Tab-separated table of N, CA and C in Angstrom:
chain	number	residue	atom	x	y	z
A	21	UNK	N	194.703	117.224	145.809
A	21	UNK	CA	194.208	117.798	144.569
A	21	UNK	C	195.372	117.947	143.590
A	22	UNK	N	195.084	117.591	142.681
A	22	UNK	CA	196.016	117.508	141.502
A	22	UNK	C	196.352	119.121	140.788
A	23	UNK	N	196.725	119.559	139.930
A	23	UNK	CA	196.886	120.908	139.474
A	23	UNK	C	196.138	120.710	138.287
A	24	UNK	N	195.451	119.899	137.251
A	24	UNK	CA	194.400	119.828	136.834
A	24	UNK	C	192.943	120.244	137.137
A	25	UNK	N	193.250	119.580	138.510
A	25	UNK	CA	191.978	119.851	139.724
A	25	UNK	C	191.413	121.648	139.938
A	26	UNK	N	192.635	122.062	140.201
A	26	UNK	CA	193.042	123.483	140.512
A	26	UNK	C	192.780	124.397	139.503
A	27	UNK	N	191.632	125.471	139.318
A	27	UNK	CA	191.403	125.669	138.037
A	27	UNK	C	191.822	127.102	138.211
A	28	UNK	N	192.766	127.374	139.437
A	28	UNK	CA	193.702	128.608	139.514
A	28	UNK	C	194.973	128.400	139.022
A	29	UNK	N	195.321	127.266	138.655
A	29	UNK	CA	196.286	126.890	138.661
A	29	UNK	C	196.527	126.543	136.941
A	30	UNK	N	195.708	125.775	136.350
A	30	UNK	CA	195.469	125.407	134.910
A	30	UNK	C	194.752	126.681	134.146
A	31	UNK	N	195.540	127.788	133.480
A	31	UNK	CA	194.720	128.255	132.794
A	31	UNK	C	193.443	128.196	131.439
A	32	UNK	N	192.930	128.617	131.700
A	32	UNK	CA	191.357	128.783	130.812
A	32	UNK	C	192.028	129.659	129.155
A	33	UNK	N	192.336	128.068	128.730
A	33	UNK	CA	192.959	128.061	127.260
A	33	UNK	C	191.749	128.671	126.408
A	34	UNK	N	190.221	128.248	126.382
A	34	UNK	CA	189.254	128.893	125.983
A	34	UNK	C	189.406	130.377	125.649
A	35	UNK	N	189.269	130.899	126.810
A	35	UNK	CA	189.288	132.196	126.340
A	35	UNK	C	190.821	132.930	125.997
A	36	UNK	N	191.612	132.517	126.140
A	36	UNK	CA	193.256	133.107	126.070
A	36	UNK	C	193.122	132.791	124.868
A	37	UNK	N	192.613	131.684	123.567
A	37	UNK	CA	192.979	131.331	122.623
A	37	UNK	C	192.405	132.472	121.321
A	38	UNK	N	191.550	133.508	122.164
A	38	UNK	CA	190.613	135.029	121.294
A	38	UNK	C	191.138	135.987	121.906
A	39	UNK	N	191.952	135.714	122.934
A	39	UNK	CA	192.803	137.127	123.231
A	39	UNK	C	194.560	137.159	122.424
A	40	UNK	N	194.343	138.388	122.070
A	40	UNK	CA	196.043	138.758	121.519
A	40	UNK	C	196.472	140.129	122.175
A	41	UNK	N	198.349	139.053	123.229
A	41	UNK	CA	198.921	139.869	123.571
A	41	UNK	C	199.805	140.986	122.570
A	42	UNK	N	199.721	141.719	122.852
A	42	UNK	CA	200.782	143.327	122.145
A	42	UNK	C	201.931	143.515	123.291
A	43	UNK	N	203.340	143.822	122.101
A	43	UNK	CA	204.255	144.674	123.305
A	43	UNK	C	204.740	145.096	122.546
A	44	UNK	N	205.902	146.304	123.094
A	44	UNK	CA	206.512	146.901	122.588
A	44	UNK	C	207.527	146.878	122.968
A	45	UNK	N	209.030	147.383	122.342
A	45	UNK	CA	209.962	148.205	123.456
A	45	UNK	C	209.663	149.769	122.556
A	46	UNK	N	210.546	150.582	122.788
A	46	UNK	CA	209.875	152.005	122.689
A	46	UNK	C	210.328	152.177	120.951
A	47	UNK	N	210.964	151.446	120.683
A	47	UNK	CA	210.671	151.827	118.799
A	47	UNK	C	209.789	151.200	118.384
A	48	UNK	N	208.775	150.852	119.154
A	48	UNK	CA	207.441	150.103	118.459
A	48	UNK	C	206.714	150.489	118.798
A	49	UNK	N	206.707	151.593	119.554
A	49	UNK	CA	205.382	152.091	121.008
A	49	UNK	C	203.829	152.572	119.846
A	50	UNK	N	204.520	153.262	119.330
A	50	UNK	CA	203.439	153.927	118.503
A	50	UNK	C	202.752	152.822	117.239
A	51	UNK	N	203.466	152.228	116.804
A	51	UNK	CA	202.658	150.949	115.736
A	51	UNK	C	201.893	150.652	116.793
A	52	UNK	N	202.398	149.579	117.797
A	52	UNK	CA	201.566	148.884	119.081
A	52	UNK	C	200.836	149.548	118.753
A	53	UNK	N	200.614	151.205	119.662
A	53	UNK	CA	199.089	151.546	120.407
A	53	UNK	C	198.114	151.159	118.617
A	54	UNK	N	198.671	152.035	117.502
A	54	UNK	CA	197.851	151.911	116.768
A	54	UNK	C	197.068	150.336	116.246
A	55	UNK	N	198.200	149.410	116.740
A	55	UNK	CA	197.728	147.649	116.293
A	55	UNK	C	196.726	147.799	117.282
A	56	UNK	N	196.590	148.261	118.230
A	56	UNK	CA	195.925	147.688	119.690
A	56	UNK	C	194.660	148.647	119.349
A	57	UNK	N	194.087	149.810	118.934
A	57	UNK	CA	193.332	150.301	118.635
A	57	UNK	C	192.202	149.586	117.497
A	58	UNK	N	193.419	149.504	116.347
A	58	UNK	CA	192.709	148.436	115.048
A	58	UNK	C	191.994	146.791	115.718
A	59	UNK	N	192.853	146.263	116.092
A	59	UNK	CA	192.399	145.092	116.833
A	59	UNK	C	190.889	145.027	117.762
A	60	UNK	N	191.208	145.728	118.440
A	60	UNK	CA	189.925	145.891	119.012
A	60	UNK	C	188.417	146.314	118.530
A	61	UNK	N	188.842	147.250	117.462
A	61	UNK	CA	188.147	148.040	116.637
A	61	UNK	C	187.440	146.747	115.840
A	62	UNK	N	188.550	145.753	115.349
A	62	UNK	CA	188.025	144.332	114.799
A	62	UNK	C	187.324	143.368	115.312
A	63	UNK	N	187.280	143.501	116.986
A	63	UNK	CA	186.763	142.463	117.592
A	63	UNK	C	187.379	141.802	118.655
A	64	UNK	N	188.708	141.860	118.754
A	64	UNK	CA	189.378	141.505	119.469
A	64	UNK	C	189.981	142.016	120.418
A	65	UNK	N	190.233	140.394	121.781
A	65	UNK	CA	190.349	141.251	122.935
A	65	UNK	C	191.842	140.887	122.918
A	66	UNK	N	192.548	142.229	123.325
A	66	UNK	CA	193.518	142.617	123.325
A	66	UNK	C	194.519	142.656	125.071
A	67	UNK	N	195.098	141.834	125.072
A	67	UNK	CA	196.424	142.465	126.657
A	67	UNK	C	197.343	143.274	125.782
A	68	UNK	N	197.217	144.255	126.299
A	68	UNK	CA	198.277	145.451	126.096
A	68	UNK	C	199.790	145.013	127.190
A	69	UNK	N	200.468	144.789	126.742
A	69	UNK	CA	201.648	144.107	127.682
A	69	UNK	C	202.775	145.337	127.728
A	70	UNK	N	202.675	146.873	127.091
A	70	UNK	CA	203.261	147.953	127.166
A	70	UNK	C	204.042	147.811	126.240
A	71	UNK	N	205.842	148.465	126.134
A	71	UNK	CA	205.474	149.761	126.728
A	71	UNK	C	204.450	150.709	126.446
A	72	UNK	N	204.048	151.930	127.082
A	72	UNK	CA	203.127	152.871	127.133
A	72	UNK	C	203.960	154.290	126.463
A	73	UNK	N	205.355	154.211	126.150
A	73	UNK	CA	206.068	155.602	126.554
A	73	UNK	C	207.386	155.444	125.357
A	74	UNK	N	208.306	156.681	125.100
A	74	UNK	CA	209.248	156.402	124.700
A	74	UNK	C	210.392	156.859	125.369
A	75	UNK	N	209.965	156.166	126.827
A	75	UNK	CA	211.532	155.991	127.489
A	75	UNK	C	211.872	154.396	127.086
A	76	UNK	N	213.151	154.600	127.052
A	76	UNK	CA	214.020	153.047	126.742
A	76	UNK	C	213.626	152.336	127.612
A	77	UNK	N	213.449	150.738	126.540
A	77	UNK	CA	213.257	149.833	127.508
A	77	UNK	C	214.093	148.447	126.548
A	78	UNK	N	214.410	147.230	127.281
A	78	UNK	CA	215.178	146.278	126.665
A	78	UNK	C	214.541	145.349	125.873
A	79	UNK	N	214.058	145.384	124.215
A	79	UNK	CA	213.340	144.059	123.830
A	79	UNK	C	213.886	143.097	124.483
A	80	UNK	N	214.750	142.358	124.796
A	80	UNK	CA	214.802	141.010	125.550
A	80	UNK	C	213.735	140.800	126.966
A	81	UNK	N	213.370	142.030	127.834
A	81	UNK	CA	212.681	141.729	128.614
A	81	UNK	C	210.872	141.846	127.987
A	82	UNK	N	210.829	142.759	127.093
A	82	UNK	CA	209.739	142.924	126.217
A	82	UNK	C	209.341	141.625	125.981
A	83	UNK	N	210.161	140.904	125.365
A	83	UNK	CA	209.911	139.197	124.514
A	83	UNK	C	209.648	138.249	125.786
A	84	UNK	N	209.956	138.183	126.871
A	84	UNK	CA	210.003	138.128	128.099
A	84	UNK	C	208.934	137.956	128.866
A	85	UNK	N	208.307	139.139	128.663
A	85	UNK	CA	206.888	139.166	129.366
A	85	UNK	C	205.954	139.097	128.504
A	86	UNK	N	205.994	139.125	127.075
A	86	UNK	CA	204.926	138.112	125.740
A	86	UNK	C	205.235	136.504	126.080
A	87	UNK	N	206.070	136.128	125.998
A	87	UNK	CA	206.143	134.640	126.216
A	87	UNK	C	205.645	134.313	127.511
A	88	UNK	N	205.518	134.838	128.993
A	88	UNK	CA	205.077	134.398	130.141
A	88	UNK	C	203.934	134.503	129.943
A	89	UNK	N	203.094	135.797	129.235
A	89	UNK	CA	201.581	135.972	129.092
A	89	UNK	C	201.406	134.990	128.479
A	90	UNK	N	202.125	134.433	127.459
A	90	UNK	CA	201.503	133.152	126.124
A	90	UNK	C	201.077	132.200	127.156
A	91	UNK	N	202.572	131.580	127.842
A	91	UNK	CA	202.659	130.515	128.517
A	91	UNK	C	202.075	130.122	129.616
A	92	UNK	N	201.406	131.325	130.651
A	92	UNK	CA	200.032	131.317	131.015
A	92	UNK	C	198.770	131.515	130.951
A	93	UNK	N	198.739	131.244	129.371
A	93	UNK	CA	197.554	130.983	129.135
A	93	UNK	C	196.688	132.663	128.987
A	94	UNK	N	197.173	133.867	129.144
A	94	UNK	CA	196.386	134.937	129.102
A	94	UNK	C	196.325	135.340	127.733
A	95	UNK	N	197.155	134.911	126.636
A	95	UNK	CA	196.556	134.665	125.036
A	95	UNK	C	197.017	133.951	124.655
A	96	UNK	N	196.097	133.720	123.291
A	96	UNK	CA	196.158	132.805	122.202
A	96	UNK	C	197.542	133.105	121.348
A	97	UNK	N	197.715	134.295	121.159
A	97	UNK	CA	199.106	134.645	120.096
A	97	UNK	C	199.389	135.956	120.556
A	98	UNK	N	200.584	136.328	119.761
A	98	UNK	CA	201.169	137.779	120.559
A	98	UNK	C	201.772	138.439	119.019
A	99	UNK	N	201.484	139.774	119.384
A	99	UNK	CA	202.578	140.304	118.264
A	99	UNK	C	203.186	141.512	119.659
A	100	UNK	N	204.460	141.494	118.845
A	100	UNK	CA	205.833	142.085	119.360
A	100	UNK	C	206.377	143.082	118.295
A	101	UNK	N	206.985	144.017	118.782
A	101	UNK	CA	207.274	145.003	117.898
A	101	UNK	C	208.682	145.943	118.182
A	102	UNK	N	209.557	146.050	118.028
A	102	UNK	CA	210.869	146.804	118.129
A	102	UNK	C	210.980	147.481	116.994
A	103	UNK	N	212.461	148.496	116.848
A	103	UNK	CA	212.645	149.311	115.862
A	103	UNK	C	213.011	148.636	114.482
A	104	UNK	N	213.496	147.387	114.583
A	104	UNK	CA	213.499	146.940	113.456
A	104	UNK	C	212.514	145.707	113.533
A	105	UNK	N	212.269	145.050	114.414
A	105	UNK	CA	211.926	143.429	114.427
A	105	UNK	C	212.915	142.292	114.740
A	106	UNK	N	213.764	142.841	114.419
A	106	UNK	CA	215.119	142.125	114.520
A	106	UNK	C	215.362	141.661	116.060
A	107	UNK	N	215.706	142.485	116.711
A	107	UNK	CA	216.335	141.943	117.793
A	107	UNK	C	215.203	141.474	118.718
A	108	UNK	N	213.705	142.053	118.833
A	108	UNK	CA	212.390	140.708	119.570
A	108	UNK	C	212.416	139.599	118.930
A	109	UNK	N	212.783	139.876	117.949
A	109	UNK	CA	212.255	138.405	117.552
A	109	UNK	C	213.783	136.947	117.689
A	110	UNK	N	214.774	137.546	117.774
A	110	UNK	CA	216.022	137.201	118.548
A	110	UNK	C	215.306	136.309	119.220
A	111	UNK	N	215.212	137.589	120.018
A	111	UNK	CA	214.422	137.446	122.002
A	111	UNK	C	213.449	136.155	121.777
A	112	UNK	N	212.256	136.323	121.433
A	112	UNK	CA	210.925	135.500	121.353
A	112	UNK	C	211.644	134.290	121.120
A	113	UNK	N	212.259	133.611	120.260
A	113	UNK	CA	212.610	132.657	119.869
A	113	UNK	C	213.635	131.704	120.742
A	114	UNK	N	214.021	132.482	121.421
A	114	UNK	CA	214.977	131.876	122.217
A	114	UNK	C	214.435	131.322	123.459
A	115	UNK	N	213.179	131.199	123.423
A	115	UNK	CA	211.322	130.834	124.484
A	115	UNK	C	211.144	129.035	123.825
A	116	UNK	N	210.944	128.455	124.592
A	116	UNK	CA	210.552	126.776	123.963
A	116	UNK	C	208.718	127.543	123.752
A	117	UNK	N	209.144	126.782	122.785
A	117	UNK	CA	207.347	126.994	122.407
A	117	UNK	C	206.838	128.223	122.132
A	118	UNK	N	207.846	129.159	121.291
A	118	UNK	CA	207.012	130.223	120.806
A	118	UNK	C	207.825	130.652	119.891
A	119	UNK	N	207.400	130.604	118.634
A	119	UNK	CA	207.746	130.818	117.129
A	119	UNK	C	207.443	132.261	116.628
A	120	UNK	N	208.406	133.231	116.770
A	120	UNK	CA	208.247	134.133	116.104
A	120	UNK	C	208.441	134.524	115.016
A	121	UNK	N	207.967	135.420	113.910
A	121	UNK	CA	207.845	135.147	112.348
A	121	UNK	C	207.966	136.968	112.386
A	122	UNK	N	209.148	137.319	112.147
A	122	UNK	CA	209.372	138.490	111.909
A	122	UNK	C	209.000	138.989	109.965
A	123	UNK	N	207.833	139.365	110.263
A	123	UNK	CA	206.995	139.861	108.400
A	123	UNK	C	206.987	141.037	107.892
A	124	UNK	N	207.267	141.354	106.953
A	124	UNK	CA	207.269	142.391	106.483
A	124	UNK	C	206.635	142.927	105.075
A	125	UNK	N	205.162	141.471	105.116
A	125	UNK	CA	203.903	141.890	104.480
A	125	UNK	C	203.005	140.997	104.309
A	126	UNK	N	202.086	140.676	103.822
A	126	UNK	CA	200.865	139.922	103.896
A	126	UNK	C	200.820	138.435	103.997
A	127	UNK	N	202.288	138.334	102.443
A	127	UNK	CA	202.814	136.971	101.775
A	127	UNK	C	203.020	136.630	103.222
A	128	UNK	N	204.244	136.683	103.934
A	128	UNK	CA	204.771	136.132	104.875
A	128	UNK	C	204.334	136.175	105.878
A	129	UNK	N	202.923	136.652	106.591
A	129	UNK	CA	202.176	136.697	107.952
A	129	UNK	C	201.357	135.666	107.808
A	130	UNK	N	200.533	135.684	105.880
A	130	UNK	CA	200.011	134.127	106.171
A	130	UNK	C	200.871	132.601	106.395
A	131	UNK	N	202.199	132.755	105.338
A	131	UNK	CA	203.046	131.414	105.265
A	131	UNK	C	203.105	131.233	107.144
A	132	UNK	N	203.747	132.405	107.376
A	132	UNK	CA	204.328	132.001	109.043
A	132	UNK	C	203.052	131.249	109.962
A	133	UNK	N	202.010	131.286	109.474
A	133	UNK	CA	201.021	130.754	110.200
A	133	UNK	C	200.579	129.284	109.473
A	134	UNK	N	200.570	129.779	108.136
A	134	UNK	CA	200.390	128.377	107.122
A	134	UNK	C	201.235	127.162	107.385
A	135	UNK	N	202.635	127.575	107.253
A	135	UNK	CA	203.820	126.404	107.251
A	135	UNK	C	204.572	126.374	108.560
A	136	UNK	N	204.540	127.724	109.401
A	136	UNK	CA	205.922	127.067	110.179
A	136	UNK	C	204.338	127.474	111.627
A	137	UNK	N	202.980	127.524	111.614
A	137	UNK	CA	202.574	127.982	113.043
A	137	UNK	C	203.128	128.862	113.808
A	138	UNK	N	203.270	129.818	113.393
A	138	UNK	CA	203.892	130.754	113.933
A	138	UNK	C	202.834	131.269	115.217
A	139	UNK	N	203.317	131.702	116.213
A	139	UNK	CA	202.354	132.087	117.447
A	139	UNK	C	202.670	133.368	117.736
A	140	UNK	N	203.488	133.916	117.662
A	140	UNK	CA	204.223	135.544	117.569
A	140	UNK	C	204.533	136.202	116.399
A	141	UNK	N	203.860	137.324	116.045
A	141	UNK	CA	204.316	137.747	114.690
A	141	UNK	C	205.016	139.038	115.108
A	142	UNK	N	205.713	139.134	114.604
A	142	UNK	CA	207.077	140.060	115.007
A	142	UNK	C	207.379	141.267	113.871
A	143	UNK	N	207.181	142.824	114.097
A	143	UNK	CA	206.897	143.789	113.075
A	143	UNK	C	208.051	144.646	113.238
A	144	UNK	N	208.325	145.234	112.476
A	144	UNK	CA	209.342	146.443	112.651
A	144	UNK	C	208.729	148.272	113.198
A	145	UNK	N	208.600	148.749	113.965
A	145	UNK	CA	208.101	149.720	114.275
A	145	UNK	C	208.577	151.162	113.312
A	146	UNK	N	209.697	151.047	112.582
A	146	UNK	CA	210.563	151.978	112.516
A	146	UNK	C	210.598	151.338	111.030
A	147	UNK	N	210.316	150.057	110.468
A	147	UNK	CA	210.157	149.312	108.807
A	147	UNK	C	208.922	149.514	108.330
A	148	UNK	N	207.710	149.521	109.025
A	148	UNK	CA	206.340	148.691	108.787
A	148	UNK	C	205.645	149.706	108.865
A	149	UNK	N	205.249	150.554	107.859
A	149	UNK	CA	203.989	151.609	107.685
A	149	UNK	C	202.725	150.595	108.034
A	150	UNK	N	201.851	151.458	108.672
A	150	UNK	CA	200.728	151.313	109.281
A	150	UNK	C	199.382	150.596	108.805
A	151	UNK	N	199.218	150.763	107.824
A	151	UNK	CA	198.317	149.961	106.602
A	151	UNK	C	198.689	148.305	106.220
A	152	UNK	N	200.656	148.152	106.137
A	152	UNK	CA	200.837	147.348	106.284
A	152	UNK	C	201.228	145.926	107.367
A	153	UNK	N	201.306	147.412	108.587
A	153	UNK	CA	200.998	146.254	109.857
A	153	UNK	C	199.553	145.936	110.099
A	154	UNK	N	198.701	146.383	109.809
A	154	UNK	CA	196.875	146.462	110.527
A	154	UNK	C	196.907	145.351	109.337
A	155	UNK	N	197.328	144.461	108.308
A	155	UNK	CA	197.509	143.754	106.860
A	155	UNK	C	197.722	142.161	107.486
A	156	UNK	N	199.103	142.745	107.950
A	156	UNK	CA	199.756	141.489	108.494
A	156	UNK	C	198.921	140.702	109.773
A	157	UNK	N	198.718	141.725	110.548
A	157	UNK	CA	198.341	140.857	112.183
A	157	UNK	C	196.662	140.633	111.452
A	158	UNK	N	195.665	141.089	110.682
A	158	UNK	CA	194.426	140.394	110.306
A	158	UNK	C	195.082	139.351	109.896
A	159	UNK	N	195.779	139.228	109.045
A	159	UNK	CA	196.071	137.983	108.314
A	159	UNK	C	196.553	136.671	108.963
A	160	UNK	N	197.370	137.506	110.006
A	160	UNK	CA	198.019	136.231	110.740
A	160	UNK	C	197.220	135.753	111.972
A	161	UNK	N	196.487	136.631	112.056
A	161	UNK	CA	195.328	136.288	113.566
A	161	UNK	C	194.311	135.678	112.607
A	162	UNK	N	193.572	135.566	111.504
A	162	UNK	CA	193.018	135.127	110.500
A	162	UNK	C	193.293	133.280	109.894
A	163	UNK	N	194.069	133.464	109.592
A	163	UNK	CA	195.399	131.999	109.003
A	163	UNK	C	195.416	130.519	109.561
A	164	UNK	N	194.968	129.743	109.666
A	164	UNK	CA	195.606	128.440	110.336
A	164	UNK	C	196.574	127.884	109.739
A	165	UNK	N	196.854	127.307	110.708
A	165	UNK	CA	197.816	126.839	110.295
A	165	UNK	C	197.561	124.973	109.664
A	166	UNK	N	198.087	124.548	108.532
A	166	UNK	CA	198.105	124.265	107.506
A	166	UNK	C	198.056	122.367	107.803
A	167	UNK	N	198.979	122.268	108.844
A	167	UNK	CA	199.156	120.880	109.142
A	167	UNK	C	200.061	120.026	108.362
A	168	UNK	N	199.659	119.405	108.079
A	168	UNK	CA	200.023	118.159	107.254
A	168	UNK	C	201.738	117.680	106.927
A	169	UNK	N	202.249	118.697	105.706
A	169	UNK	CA	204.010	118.105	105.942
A	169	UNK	C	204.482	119.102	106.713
A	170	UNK	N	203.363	120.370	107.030
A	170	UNK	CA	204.594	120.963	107.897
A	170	UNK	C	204.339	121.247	109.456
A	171	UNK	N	203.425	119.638	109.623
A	171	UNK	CA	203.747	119.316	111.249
A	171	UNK	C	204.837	118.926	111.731
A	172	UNK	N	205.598	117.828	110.758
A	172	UNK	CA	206.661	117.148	111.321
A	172	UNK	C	207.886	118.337	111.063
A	173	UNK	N	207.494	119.227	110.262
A	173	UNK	CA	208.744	120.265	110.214
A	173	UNK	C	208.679	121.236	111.806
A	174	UNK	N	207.466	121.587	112.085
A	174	UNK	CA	207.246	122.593	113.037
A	174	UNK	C	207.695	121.715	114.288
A	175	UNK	N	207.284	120.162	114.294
A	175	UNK	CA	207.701	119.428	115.332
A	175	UNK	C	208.937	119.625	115.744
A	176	UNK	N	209.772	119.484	114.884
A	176	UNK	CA	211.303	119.171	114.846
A	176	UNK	C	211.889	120.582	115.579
A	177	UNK	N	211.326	121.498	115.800
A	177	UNK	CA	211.623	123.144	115.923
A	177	UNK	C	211.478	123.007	117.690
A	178	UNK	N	210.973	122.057	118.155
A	178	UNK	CA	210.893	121.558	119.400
A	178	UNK	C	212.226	120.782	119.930
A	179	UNK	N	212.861	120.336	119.184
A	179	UNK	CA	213.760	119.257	119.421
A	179	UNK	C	215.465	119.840	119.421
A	180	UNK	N	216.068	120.119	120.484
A	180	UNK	CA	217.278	120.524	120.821
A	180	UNK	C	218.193	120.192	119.628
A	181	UNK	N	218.889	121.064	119.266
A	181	UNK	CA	219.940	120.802	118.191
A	181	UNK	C	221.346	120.408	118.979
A	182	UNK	N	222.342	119.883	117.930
A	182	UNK	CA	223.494	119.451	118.737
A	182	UNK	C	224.270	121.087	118.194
């Protein structure tokens, strides 16, 4: 049997592609729960990927366990959240195949989805009043992405630099 065959093995892109993972490290804890409340409230099914708390925890492992959820297939897109945005979205990016778009309002949650496909939208917990994160993630869970000249740009974002 092939791993195609294996349908434990090939995840069920179908439904992962209407679920959106959330994480935090603990300067984002509180946006999260509130994104994860709104979201759902909208329709959507949500993996809560933590933290739950504001004991310290390391965005690099945060970005960590959003990219393994992506990459098996348990969602469609992820938003990530630290005290500034800054350093997850470091993290996220440094993942083959997952584009994080650190926004800090409407303009730039749609472009990141419009032009560069962004699959992670990346918020500041400690920047991003509340009205304007519940703004961004409709918009960017909302958005397709655009195609056309900026496939071969998003392509190239695949391709090892010297």
């Amino acid at each position: 049997m092939t791993d195609r065959e294996d349908s434990s093995i090939v995840p069920d892109h179908s439904r992962a592609e209407a679920t959106i993972a959330l994480a935090s490290d603990h300067g984002g804890v509180e946006l999260k729960a509130l994104l994860v409340d709104h979201l759902r409230a909208t329709g959507h099914d949500v993996l809560d990927l933590g933290t739950q708390g504001p004991e310290s925890v390391d965005y690099p492992d945060i970005a960590n366990t959003l990219a393994q959820a992506l990459r098996a297939g348990r969602a469609g897109r992820g938003v990530l959240i630290c005290g500034t945005g800054i350093g997850i979205s470091i993290a996220i990016n440094r993942h083959a195949d997952m584009r994080g778009a650190l926004v800090h309002d409407a303009f730039g949650a749609r472009l990141a989805r419009q032009h560069n496909d962004a699959n992670v939208l990346v918020l500041g917990g400690r920047t991003t009043g509340p009205e304007i994160a519940k703004d961004c993630a409709d918009i960017f869970l909302s958005t397709p992405f655009e195609g056309g000249r900026h496939a071969r740009r998003v392509a190239k974002l695949g391709t090892p630099s010297a």
